[in-house]
Amino acid sequence: MPIRSGSKTAESVSTTYSTANRRRFLKTAAVGGSILAAGCLSGGDGSNGGNVTGTARDSNSLGGTTINMLEYAAAQAAATQEVLPQFEEETGISVNIETAPYSDLISKQFTSLKGSSGSYDVIDVDVPYWPTFVSNDWIQPLNDVIADSGFKTNDFLQRVWTDTVVWGSPDNYLNLDAKNIMGIPYQPNVLTLYYRKDLYEEAGLNAPETLSQYEEAAQTLTNPKEDIYGMAMMAKQHESLFVEWKSMYYAQGGRFFEGENVESAPFGISESWNPVFDGEGGVDSLKYYNSLIDAPYTPKGVTSWDWTNVTRNFIQGRLATAQAFSSTARVANDPESSQIVGKVGYAPYPGSKVSGQLLRRPHYGTWSLAIPKNSKKKRAAWEFIKWLSQTDVQIERAKYGAQPSRQSAYDHLTQAENDVFPTSPEFFEALYEGLTQYGIGRPKIKGYFEWSSIMQKWLTRSVTQNVDEQTALEKAAEETRTLLEEQGY
């Protein structure tokens, strides 16, 4: 595939470190990033305390330092473990990586960030928790160290960058003109359509562009005798339920809050924060969602499924089509775990026709690397974040299921000759399209964890406990108003 117009070529995003230090894990020339000097960070590294400045010449002084990282127990953690030995060999810095499932991860982060002496030097931040972290002044801004080190930010996917790591001050976190850079995006995700190319081709079908086409394909491809179903749902009381319904609701023109910006990054900002999802559009959308759960082309039991269950059933060959997040692509093409290697196609998640226009608004979010203010080893933490952010490291991590955040990495990975697993160039093309054109993030509110729990609770009561859609969403809106008042909105 050609490099996109306006993007950097591999030659123009060159490395600046010596040939002797080039990554051994890439046989081709590295296509971006460099080992750069550390900038000014408040906090020491073992023997060094106070305000620390680093240069390329004295960065070796960090050898022997050990830092602690807390990372989501998913594809990004597996990929980080794979490349970690190279970082430790090059720098002499050791990294202890602790992983945790989603809910435990958030709890551990809150507990550590609140303390005066934190447990972690690098944390893996999901975008909806930035408002709480920033407003509590728990995260070290990176503006100075980025400027001092010459770390280049213009190669990151700018839509992802602006929506994810640019924030205001603690007392006005949505004043994005302040341009405080709080982290570095390293794992963007967007809900993507996965489909069995072999089954679709046999039936003469193309990947669906609309939800109605998705239903039609599901009806055609369902074969209960062969235990194959046309579509799946992830309707367990879990974040998966919330974001799946969100993707359908927004694609029908919906919004959670009055005047919420969903047209351009940064997303999820409302002037009034008045909930509107309990209106006619939200009710109709939830009715539609419930109808899919009960449809004959959806497997029974999906009210106990989250995104992990969808992936598991897809790679076992039980689903002709699945909606899943980005790390599913490598798993689906791993011969040790998948029965459908090489048969997988990818497309942006379907949308809806609204006033003659096709709206695709799949859920997306980005994990970013950040340094807690209470870390005592900020210089070494920055060296690790900076190293993981290099294009060649991002390409290597892609082999293990991680997703890049740099344009130059996509320019490389979407080339047919640069596959890192079967069908990977097609996957990275679909991922890139979803991230840069369609994906919509979550509202930027403090207390997101509590709000998501409210939404999950009432959606579940509609899905499994026969609470009618109108009542469920009205109750959710009522509790949302109470929560936002408590948060000072």
Tab-separated table of C-alpha atoms in Angstrom:
chain	number	residue	atom	x	y	z
A	1	MET	CA	0.000	0.000	0.000
A	2	PRO	CA	1.336	3.472	-0.784
A	3	ILE	CA	2.428	5.827	1.946
A	4	ARG	CA	-0.382	8.249	2.605
A	5	SER	CA	-0.277	11.748	1.256
A	6	GLY	CA	1.278	14.110	3.736
A	7	SER	CA	2.828	11.415	5.898
A	8	LYS	CA	6.513	11.014	6.561
A	9	THR	CA	8.520	8.487	4.607
A	10	ALA	CA	10.766	5.981	6.287
A	11	GLU	CA	13.778	7.975	5.135
A	12	SER	CA	12.563	11.303	6.522
A	13	VAL	CA	11.785	9.841	9.949
A	14	SER	CA	15.339	8.678	10.475
A	15	THR	CA	17.098	7.592	13.609
A	16	THR	CA	19.880	9.687	15.088
A	17	TYR	CA	21.633	7.184	17.289
A	18	SER	CA	24.750	5.419	16.102
A	19	THR	CA	24.740	2.410	13.819
A	20	ALA	CA	26.260	0.340	16.612
A	21	ASN	CA	23.252	1.047	18.794
A	22	ARG	CA	20.564	0.324	16.217
A	23	ARG	CA	17.889	-2.096	17.378
A	24	ARG	CA	18.929	-5.663	16.876
A	25	PHE	CA	15.318	-6.811	16.774
A	26	LEU	CA	14.646	-5.178	13.382
A	27	LYS	CA	16.487	-6.519	10.360
A	28	THR	CA	15.535	-3.451	8.316
A	29	ALA	CA	16.628	0.103	9.063
A	30	ALA	CA	14.731	1.743	11.881
A	31	VAL	CA	12.059	4.116	10.647
A	32	GLY	CA	11.682	6.564	13.453
A	33	GLY	CA	12.496	7.730	16.919
A	34	SER	CA	15.822	8.195	18.630
A	35	ILE	CA	17.451	7.722	21.981
A	36	LEU	CA	17.257	11.298	23.177
A	37	ALA	CA	18.429	13.193	26.195
A	38	ALA	CA	16.289	13.330	29.291
A	39	GLY	CA	14.922	16.735	30.212
A	40	CYS	CA	14.106	18.427	33.489
A	41	LEU	CA	12.041	16.306	35.813
A	42	SER	CA	11.365	16.853	39.472
A	43	GLY	CA	12.437	13.799	41.416
A	44	GLY	CA	15.571	11.734	41.804
A	45	ASP	CA	16.788	8.364	40.729
A	46	GLY	CA	18.143	6.569	43.754
A	47	SER	CA	21.279	8.520	44.577
A	48	ASN	CA	20.127	11.710	42.840
A	49	GLY	CA	17.444	13.851	44.440
A	50	GLY	CA	15.744	17.180	43.761
A	51	ASN	CA	15.469	18.709	40.309
A	52	VAL	CA	17.315	16.461	37.912
A	53	THR	CA	18.495	17.343	34.427
A	54	GLY	CA	19.928	14.770	32.114
A	55	THR	CA	21.950	14.852	28.926
A	56	ALA	CA	22.884	12.237	26.399
A	57	ARG	CA	26.414	12.215	27.875
A	58	ASP	CA	25.371	11.473	31.468
A	59	SER	CA	22.391	9.209	30.810
A	60	ASN	CA	24.614	6.238	31.606
A	61	SER	CA	24.504	7.421	35.218
A	62	LEU	CA	21.068	5.811	35.381
A	63	GLY	CA	22.601	2.363	34.994
A	64	GLY	CA	21.696	0.238	37.987
A	65	THR	CA	18.416	2.089	38.565
A	66	THR	CA	15.295	-0.040	38.981
A	67	ILE	CA	11.851	1.377	38.183
A	68	ASN	CA	8.382	-0.065	38.666
A	69	MET	CA	5.695	-0.032	35.998
A	70	LEU	CA	1.998	-0.866	36.326
A	71	GLU	CA	0.531	-2.031	33.016
A	72	TYR	CA	-2.839	-3.338	31.840
A	73	ALA	CA	-2.747	-7.133	31.613
A	74	ALA	CA	-3.464	-7.239	27.899
A	75	ALA	CA	-1.605	-7.169	24.583
A	76	GLN	CA	0.422	-4.085	25.477
A	77	ALA	CA	1.917	-5.798	28.531
A	78	ALA	CA	2.860	-8.909	26.564
A	79	ALA	CA	4.523	-6.740	23.925
A	80	THR	CA	6.405	-4.689	26.504
A	81	GLN	CA	7.784	-7.832	28.104
A	82	GLU	CA	9.089	-8.973	24.724
A	83	VAL	CA	11.124	-5.827	24.041
A	84	LEU	CA	12.146	-5.100	27.640
A	85	PRO	CA	15.446	-7.045	27.564
A	86	GLN	CA	16.702	-4.805	24.776
A	87	PHE	CA	15.965	-1.659	26.800
A	88	GLU	CA	17.624	-3.033	29.897
A	89	GLU	CA	20.704	-4.058	27.914
A	90	GLU	CA	21.043	-0.658	26.234
A	91	THR	CA	20.486	1.506	29.298
A	92	GLY	CA	21.354	-0.548	32.344
A	93	ILE	CA	17.976	0.419	33.801
A	94	SER	CA	15.904	-2.450	35.177
A	95	VAL	CA	12.106	-2.426	34.950
A	96	ASN	CA	9.780	-4.392	37.190
A	97	ILE	CA	6.476	-4.725	35.341
A	98	GLU	CA	3.351	-5.456	37.359
A	99	THR	CA	0.223	-6.246	35.381
A	100	ALA	CA	-3.407	-6.199	36.448
A	101	PRO	CA	-6.830	-6.763	34.854
A	102	TYR	CA	-8.836	-3.651	34.109
A	103	SER	CA	-10.758	-3.025	37.330
A	104	ASP	CA	-7.811	-3.990	39.524
A	105	LEU	CA	-5.531	-1.764	37.468
A	106	ILE	CA	-7.689	1.306	38.091
A	107	SER	CA	-7.931	0.579	41.812
A	108	LYS	CA	-4.167	0.120	42.118
A	109	GLN	CA	-3.553	3.371	40.254
A	110	PHE	CA	-5.870	5.377	42.488
A	111	THR	CA	-4.359	3.903	45.644
A	112	SER	CA	-0.786	4.586	44.565
A	113	LEU	CA	-1.359	8.057	43.134
A	114	LYS	CA	-3.049	9.302	46.291
A	115	GLY	CA	-0.031	8.479	48.460
A	116	SER	CA	3.008	10.642	49.093
A	117	SER	CA	5.348	7.799	48.187
A	118	GLY	CA	3.993	5.980	45.184
A	119	SER	CA	4.537	2.371	44.232
A	120	TYR	CA	5.027	3.056	40.521
A	121	ASP	CA	7.290	5.167	38.338
A	122	VAL	CA	5.414	4.531	35.076
A	123	ILE	CA	1.695	3.848	34.786
A	124	ASP	CA	-0.525	2.789	31.916
A	125	VAL	CA	-3.399	5.319	31.783
A	126	ASP	CA	-6.696	4.716	29.995
A	127	VAL	CA	-8.022	7.978	28.601
A	128	PRO	CA	-11.242	8.335	30.680
A	129	TYR	CA	-9.216	8.546	33.893
A	130	TRP	CA	-7.117	11.512	32.805
A	131	PRO	CA	-9.648	14.106	34.100
A	132	THR	CA	-9.447	12.678	37.627
A	133	PHE	CA	-5.681	12.246	37.555
A	134	VAL	CA	-5.023	15.719	36.142
A	135	SER	CA	-7.522	17.562	38.353
A	136	ASN	CA	-5.931	15.969	41.426
A	137	ASP	CA	-2.434	16.986	40.277
A	138	TRP	CA	-1.227	13.383	40.440
A	139	ILE	CA	0.712	13.281	37.141
A	140	GLN	CA	4.042	14.842	36.168
A	141	PRO	CA	3.645	17.187	33.141
A	142	LEU	CA	6.128	16.403	30.383
A	143	ASN	CA	6.340	19.740	28.549
A	144	ASP	CA	9.775	20.703	29.865
A	145	VAL	CA	11.409	17.329	29.377
A	146	ILE	CA	9.967	17.042	25.864
A	147	ALA	CA	11.314	20.490	24.960
A	148	ASP	CA	14.710	19.925	26.560
A	149	SER	CA	15.231	16.507	25.038
A	150	GLY	CA	14.074	17.364	21.533
A	151	PHE	CA	11.519	14.553	21.642
A	152	LYS	CA	9.415	14.859	18.489
A	153	THR	CA	5.650	14.777	18.902
A	154	ASN	CA	4.453	15.684	15.400
A	155	ASP	CA	4.783	12.095	14.167
A	156	PHE	CA	2.117	10.808	16.562
A	157	LEU	CA	-1.386	10.380	15.138
A	158	GLN	CA	-2.524	13.917	15.851
A	159	ARG	CA	-6.175	13.042	16.393
A	160	VAL	CA	-5.126	10.541	19.050
A	161	TRP	CA	-2.550	12.905	20.566
A	162	THR	CA	-4.922	15.858	20.922
A	163	ASP	CA	-7.745	13.782	22.339
A	164	THR	CA	-5.592	11.881	24.783
A	165	VAL	CA	-2.651	13.638	26.417
A	166	VAL	CA	-3.243	17.398	26.091
A	167	TRP	CA	-4.868	18.917	29.190
A	168	GLY	CA	-5.249	22.095	31.214
A	169	SER	CA	-4.181	22.857	34.761
A	170	PRO	CA	-5.501	20.917	37.782
A	171	ASP	CA	-8.072	23.611	38.573
A	172	ASN	CA	-9.214	23.864	34.948
A	173	TYR	CA	-8.362	20.573	33.311
A	174	LEU	CA	-10.495	21.221	30.205
A	175	ASN	CA	-8.650	24.426	29.316
A	176	LEU	CA	-6.799	22.665	26.554
A	177	ASP	CA	-5.186	25.916	25.391
A	178	ALA	CA	-2.757	25.386	28.270
A	179	LYS	CA	-1.380	22.454	26.261
A	180	ASN	CA	-0.035	20.541	29.224
A	181	ILE	CA	1.302	17.234	27.936
A	182	MET	CA	0.597	14.650	30.596
A	183	GLY	CA	1.629	11.414	28.893
A	184	ILE	CA	2.692	9.725	25.677
A	185	PRO	CA	0.094	7.656	23.766
A	186	TYR	CA	1.362	4.162	23.048
A	187	GLN	CA	-1.630	1.820	22.620
A	188	PRO	CA	-4.605	3.230	20.648
A	189	ASN	CA	-7.650	1.001	20.231
A	190	VAL	CA	-10.813	1.263	18.223
A	191	LEU	CA	-13.758	-1.112	17.929
A	192	THR	CA	-13.185	-2.892	14.624
A	193	LEU	CA	-15.183	-5.347	12.545
A	194	TYR	CA	-13.544	-8.764	12.141
A	195	TYR	CA	-15.025	-11.142	9.599
A	196	ARG	CA	-14.353	-14.511	8.039
A	197	LYS	CA	-13.236	-13.743	4.507
A	198	ASP	CA	-13.815	-17.328	3.411
A	199	LEU	CA	-17.437	-17.373	4.592
A	200	TYR	CA	-18.190	-13.933	3.207
A	201	GLU	CA	-16.694	-14.781	-0.179
A	202	GLU	CA	-18.630	-18.057	-0.408
A	203	ALA	CA	-21.856	-16.131	0.235
A	204	GLY	CA	-20.909	-13.330	-2.175
A	205	LEU	CA	-20.989	-10.731	0.578
A	206	ASN	CA	-18.883	-7.662	1.227
A	207	ALA	CA	-17.976	-6.384	4.666
A	208	PRO	CA	-21.030	-4.493	5.987
A	209	GLU	CA	-20.903	-0.723	6.168
A	210	THR	CA	-24.142	-0.240	8.098
A	211	LEU	CA	-25.643	-1.977	11.100
A	212	SER	CA	-28.589	-3.111	8.973
A	213	GLN	CA	-26.174	-4.716	6.490
A	214	TYR	CA	-24.439	-6.334	9.437
A	215	GLU	CA	-27.755	-7.909	10.479
A	216	GLU	CA	-28.456	-9.108	6.927
A	217	ALA	CA	-25.027	-10.741	6.683
A	218	ALA	CA	-25.505	-12.317	10.110
A	219	GLN	CA	-28.798	-13.872	9.024
A	220	THR	CA	-27.220	-15.251	5.846
A	221	LEU	CA	-24.129	-16.689	7.506
A	222	THR	CA	-25.697	-18.272	10.580
A	223	ASN	CA	-25.599	-22.061	10.482
A	224	PRO	CA	-26.654	-23.569	13.834
A	225	LYS	CA	-25.940	-27.112	12.608
A	226	GLU	CA	-22.288	-26.124	12.176
A	227	ASP	CA	-22.404	-24.020	15.362
A	228	ILE	CA	-21.641	-20.849	13.396
A	229	TYR	CA	-23.414	-17.589	14.165
A	230	GLY	CA	-23.442	-14.421	12.140
A	231	MET	CA	-22.700	-11.914	14.895
A	232	ALA	CA	-21.839	-11.655	18.561
A	233	MET	CA	-22.545	-9.271	21.413
A	234	MET	CA	-20.526	-8.381	24.509
A	235	ALA	CA	-23.459	-7.699	26.816
A	236	LYS	CA	-22.085	-8.692	30.207
A	237	GLN	CA	-22.283	-6.101	33.010
A	238	HIS	CA	-18.875	-4.737	32.114
A	239	GLU	CA	-17.278	-1.822	30.301
A	240	SER	CA	-17.725	-3.858	27.125
A	241	LEU	CA	-21.525	-3.547	27.336
A	242	PHE	CA	-21.329	0.200	27.799
A	243	VAL	CA	-18.941	0.895	24.914
A	244	GLU	CA	-20.691	-1.498	22.510
A	245	TRP	CA	-24.039	0.211	23.055
A	246	LYS	CA	-22.252	3.581	22.868
A	247	SER	CA	-20.901	2.699	19.406
A	248	MET	CA	-24.418	1.961	18.121
A	249	TYR	CA	-26.051	4.909	19.875
A	250	TYR	CA	-23.515	7.447	18.616
A	251	ALA	CA	-23.740	6.005	15.096
A	252	GLN	CA	-27.444	6.877	15.198
A	253	GLY	CA	-26.590	10.490	16.002
A	254	GLY	CA	-26.724	10.160	19.782
A	255	ARG	CA	-24.822	11.964	22.503
A	256	PHE	CA	-24.507	11.388	26.227
A	257	PHE	CA	-24.528	15.076	27.160
A	258	GLU	CA	-26.138	18.183	25.712
A	259	GLY	CA	-23.923	19.826	23.130
A	260	GLU	CA	-21.237	17.182	23.485
A	261	ASN	CA	-18.533	17.489	20.856
A	262	VAL	CA	-18.291	14.358	18.745
A	263	GLU	CA	-17.103	15.885	15.490
A	264	SER	CA	-13.412	16.459	16.093
A	265	ALA	CA	-10.731	15.779	18.675
A	266	PRO	CA	-10.780	16.407	21.553
A	267	PHE	CA	-14.052	14.582	22.021
A	268	GLY	CA	-16.434	14.334	24.933
A	269	ILE	CA	-16.628	17.913	26.165
A	270	SER	CA	-19.982	19.509	27.021
A	271	GLU	CA	-20.682	23.036	28.239
A	272	SER	CA	-23.702	22.072	30.329
A	273	TRP	CA	-23.022	18.391	31.156
A	274	ASN	CA	-26.769	17.838	31.060
A	275	PRO	CA	-27.501	14.136	30.312
A	276	VAL	CA	-29.604	13.614	27.178
A	277	PHE	CA	-29.167	9.873	26.587
A	278	ASP	CA	-32.581	9.165	28.156
A	279	GLY	CA	-34.322	10.837	25.225
A	280	GLU	CA	-36.055	9.130	22.321
A	281	GLY	CA	-32.823	8.408	20.460
A	282	GLY	CA	-31.237	6.656	23.415
A	283	VAL	CA	-34.356	4.615	24.145
A	284	ASP	CA	-34.706	3.505	20.515
A	285	SER	CA	-31.032	2.614	20.388
A	286	LEU	CA	-31.237	0.485	23.524
A	287	LYS	CA	-34.311	-1.287	22.147
A	288	TYR	CA	-32.346	-2.053	19.006
A	289	TYR	CA	-29.421	-3.331	21.083
A	290	ASN	CA	-31.719	-5.634	23.058
A	291	SER	CA	-33.251	-6.974	19.848
A	292	LEU	CA	-29.824	-8.089	18.634
A	293	ILE	CA	-29.162	-9.992	21.856
A	294	ASP	CA	-32.315	-12.067	21.312
A	295	ALA	CA	-31.854	-12.546	17.561
A	296	PRO	CA	-31.486	-16.103	16.193
A	297	TYR	CA	-28.195	-15.168	14.502
A	298	THR	CA	-26.596	-14.291	17.865
A	299	PRO	CA	-25.337	-17.115	20.128
A	300	LYS	CA	-27.230	-17.757	23.322
A	301	GLY	CA	-25.575	-16.569	26.507
A	302	VAL	CA	-24.039	-13.338	25.208
A	303	THR	CA	-25.304	-11.497	28.280
A	304	SER	CA	-22.382	-13.177	30.050
A	305	TRP	CA	-19.872	-12.226	27.330
A	306	ASP	CA	-17.381	-9.388	27.345
A	307	TRP	CA	-14.781	-8.597	24.664
A	308	THR	CA	-12.640	-11.553	25.771
A	309	ASN	CA	-15.490	-13.993	25.127
A	310	VAL	CA	-16.160	-12.531	21.693
A	311	THR	CA	-12.534	-12.970	20.702
A	312	ARG	CA	-12.403	-16.513	22.076
A	313	ASN	CA	-15.471	-17.613	20.117
A	314	PHE	CA	-14.312	-15.877	16.953
A	315	ILE	CA	-10.920	-17.576	16.877
A	316	GLN	CA	-12.609	-20.911	17.588
A	317	GLY	CA	-14.557	-20.501	14.346
A	318	ARG	CA	-17.995	-20.044	15.946
A	319	LEU	CA	-18.579	-16.529	14.597
A	320	ALA	CA	-18.738	-15.341	11.002
A	321	THR	CA	-18.401	-11.748	12.187
A	322	ALA	CA	-17.246	-10.183	15.410
A	323	GLN	CA	-16.698	-6.732	16.803
A	324	ALA	CA	-13.532	-6.573	18.817
A	325	PHE	CA	-10.645	-4.358	19.753
A	326	SER	CA	-7.286	-4.172	18.130
A	327	SER	CA	-5.291	-6.867	19.917
A	328	THR	CA	-7.649	-9.567	18.585
A	329	ALA	CA	-5.957	-9.437	15.178
A	330	ARG	CA	-2.743	-11.124	16.207
A	331	VAL	CA	-4.516	-13.708	18.380
A	332	ALA	CA	-6.805	-14.603	15.468
A	333	ASN	CA	-3.727	-15.297	13.344
A	334	ASP	CA	-1.737	-17.264	15.889
A	335	PRO	CA	-1.703	-20.937	14.788
A	336	GLU	CA	-1.228	-22.061	18.383
A	337	SER	CA	-4.545	-20.556	19.493
A	338	SER	CA	-6.677	-19.875	16.415
A	339	GLN	CA	-8.584	-22.046	13.962
A	340	ILE	CA	-9.015	-19.246	11.414
A	341	VAL	CA	-5.432	-18.164	10.673
A	342	GLY	CA	-5.209	-16.237	7.395
A	343	LYS	CA	-8.995	-16.180	6.926
A	344	VAL	CA	-9.655	-12.931	8.766
A	345	GLY	CA	-10.788	-9.720	7.141
A	346	TYR	CA	-11.023	-6.304	8.790
A	347	ALA	CA	-13.199	-3.249	8.286
A	348	PRO	CA	-14.265	-0.157	10.208
A	349	TYR	CA	-17.127	-0.872	12.580
A	350	PRO	CA	-20.488	-0.361	10.802
A	351	GLY	CA	-22.543	2.773	11.220
A	352	SER	CA	-26.003	4.067	10.398
A	353	LYS	CA	-27.524	6.266	7.720
A	354	VAL	CA	-28.604	9.539	9.351
A	355	SER	CA	-30.136	12.167	7.040
A	356	GLY	CA	-28.563	10.392	4.096
A	357	GLN	CA	-25.098	10.377	5.654
A	358	LEU	CA	-23.275	7.272	6.847
A	359	LEU	CA	-22.181	7.804	10.442
A	360	ARG	CA	-19.497	5.454	11.739
A	361	ARG	CA	-18.709	6.217	15.366
A	362	PRO	CA	-17.022	3.184	16.926
A	363	HIS	CA	-15.773	3.416	20.453
A	364	TYR	CA	-12.105	4.186	20.743
A	365	GLY	CA	-9.619	4.985	23.448
A	366	THR	CA	-5.901	5.222	23.942
A	367	TRP	CA	-3.609	3.945	26.641
A	368	SER	CA	-0.804	6.349	27.463
A	369	LEU	CA	2.371	6.139	29.498
A	370	ALA	CA	2.646	8.625	32.356
A	371	ILE	CA	4.890	9.407	35.304
A	372	PRO	CA	3.238	9.824	38.714
A	373	LYS	CA	4.248	12.967	40.560
A	374	ASN	CA	5.092	10.880	43.601
A	375	SER	CA	7.670	8.818	41.677
A	376	LYS	CA	11.226	9.199	42.971
A	377	LYS	CA	12.779	7.961	39.736
A	378	LYS	CA	11.367	10.252	37.099
A	379	ARG	CA	14.477	10.464	34.919
A	380	ALA	CA	14.699	6.713	34.477
A	381	ALA	CA	10.921	6.557	33.976
A	382	TRP	CA	11.171	9.094	31.160
A	383	GLU	CA	14.002	7.160	29.515
A	384	PHE	CA	11.777	4.090	29.413
A	385	ILE	CA	8.731	5.949	28.072
A	386	LYS	CA	10.860	7.650	25.437
A	387	TRP	CA	12.418	4.367	24.377
A	388	LEU	CA	9.052	2.593	24.067
A	389	SER	CA	7.803	5.498	21.940
A	390	GLN	CA	10.343	5.047	19.144
A	391	THR	CA	8.987	3.948	15.809
A	392	ASP	CA	11.164	0.866	15.503
A	393	VAL	CA	10.184	-0.268	18.996
A	394	GLN	CA	6.503	0.305	18.180
A	395	ILE	CA	6.909	-1.830	15.050
A	396	GLU	CA	8.542	-4.591	17.041
A	397	ARG	CA	5.804	-4.462	19.687
A	398	ALA	CA	3.210	-4.800	16.890
A	399	LYS	CA	4.469	-8.340	16.318
A	400	TYR	CA	3.101	-9.233	19.749
A	401	GLY	CA	-0.319	-7.611	19.446
A	402	ALA	CA	0.369	-3.988	20.381
A	403	GLN	CA	-0.835	-1.070	18.277
A	404	PRO	CA	1.401	1.864	17.298
A	405	SER	CA	0.633	5.513	17.924
A	406	ARG	CA	3.063	6.971	15.357
A	407	GLN	CA	2.243	7.766	11.740
A	408	SER	CA	5.619	6.434	10.616
A	409	ALA	CA	4.857	3.055	12.181
A	410	TYR	CA	1.613	2.786	10.191
A	411	ASP	CA	3.413	3.843	7.018
A	412	HIS	CA	5.657	0.829	7.552
A	413	LEU	CA	3.134	-1.710	8.825
A	414	THR	CA	0.552	-1.146	6.087
A	415	GLN	CA	3.062	-2.114	3.382
A	416	ALA	CA	2.336	-5.623	2.082
A	417	GLU	CA	5.972	-6.682	2.386
A	418	ASN	CA	6.152	-5.674	6.058
A	419	ASP	CA	3.694	-8.144	7.543
A	420	VAL	CA	4.297	-9.034	11.180
A	421	PHE	CA	1.597	-11.733	11.259
A	422	PRO	CA	-0.726	-13.153	8.540
A	423	THR	CA	-2.976	-10.418	7.063
A	424	SER	CA	-1.414	-7.779	9.348
A	425	PRO	CA	-1.081	-5.049	6.645
A	426	GLU	CA	-4.850	-5.274	6.039
A	427	PHE	CA	-5.465	-5.073	9.761
A	428	PHE	CA	-3.278	-2.014	10.308
A	429	GLU	CA	-4.967	-0.280	7.378
A	430	ALA	CA	-8.417	-0.832	8.945
A	431	LEU	CA	-7.117	0.166	12.374
A	432	TYR	CA	-5.576	3.341	10.978
A	433	GLU	CA	-8.832	4.261	9.240
A	434	GLY	CA	-10.862	3.697	12.393
A	435	LEU	CA	-8.475	5.691	14.568
A	436	THR	CA	-8.024	8.667	12.272
A	437	GLN	CA	-11.501	8.988	10.736
A	438	TYR	CA	-14.244	7.377	12.813
A	439	GLY	CA	-13.437	6.565	16.427
A	440	ILE	CA	-15.177	8.535	19.175
A	441	GLY	CA	-13.852	8.709	22.724
A	442	ARG	CA	-15.624	8.931	26.064
A	443	PRO	CA	-16.873	12.027	27.908
A	444	LYS	CA	-14.084	13.822	29.747
A	445	ILE	CA	-15.581	13.844	33.209
A	446	LYS	CA	-14.095	13.354	36.634
A	447	GLY	CA	-15.605	10.325	38.296
A	448	TYR	CA	-15.724	8.317	35.061
A	449	PHE	CA	-15.246	5.044	36.944
A	450	GLU	CA	-18.371	5.712	39.010
A	451	TRP	CA	-20.334	6.948	35.998
A	452	SER	CA	-19.469	3.915	33.909
A	453	SER	CA	-20.637	1.710	36.779
A	454	ILE	CA	-23.975	3.557	36.807
A	455	MET	CA	-24.402	3.059	33.064
A	456	GLN	CA	-23.404	-0.605	33.198
A	457	LYS	CA	-25.856	-1.251	36.042
A	458	TRP	CA	-28.882	0.228	34.277
A	459	LEU	CA	-28.029	-1.149	30.867
A	460	THR	CA	-27.742	-4.593	32.440
A	461	ARG	CA	-31.101	-4.224	34.157
A	462	SER	CA	-32.619	-3.524	30.768
A	463	VAL	CA	-30.733	-6.338	29.047
A	464	THR	CA	-31.282	-9.101	31.600
A	465	GLN	CA	-33.871	-7.984	34.188
A	466	ASN	CA	-36.715	-6.790	31.974
A	467	VAL	CA	-36.484	-3.162	33.064
A	468	ASP	CA	-37.924	-1.279	30.117
A	469	GLU	CA	-35.494	0.856	28.156
A	470	GLN	CA	-37.121	4.194	29.012
A	471	THR	CA	-37.037	3.524	32.755
A	472	ALA	CA	-33.466	2.193	32.695
A	473	LEU	CA	-32.083	5.244	30.913
A	474	GLU	CA	-34.110	7.705	32.984
A	475	LYS	CA	-32.738	6.140	36.163
A	476	ALA	CA	-29.211	6.224	34.740
A	477	ALA	CA	-29.615	9.904	33.800
A	478	GLU	CA	-30.939	10.731	37.276
A	479	GLU	CA	-27.969	9.074	38.974
A	480	THR	CA	-25.627	10.733	36.485
A	481	ARG	CA	-26.909	14.196	37.443
A	482	THR	CA	-26.366	13.406	41.116
A	483	LEU	CA	-22.824	12.177	40.482
A	484	LEU	CA	-21.883	15.212	38.395
A	485	GLU	CA	-23.231	17.581	41.055
A	486	GLU	CA	-21.047	15.786	43.611
A	487	GLN	CA	-18.091	16.228	41.263
A	488	GLY	CA	-18.704	19.973	41.024
A	489	TYR	CA	-20.163	20.205	37.532
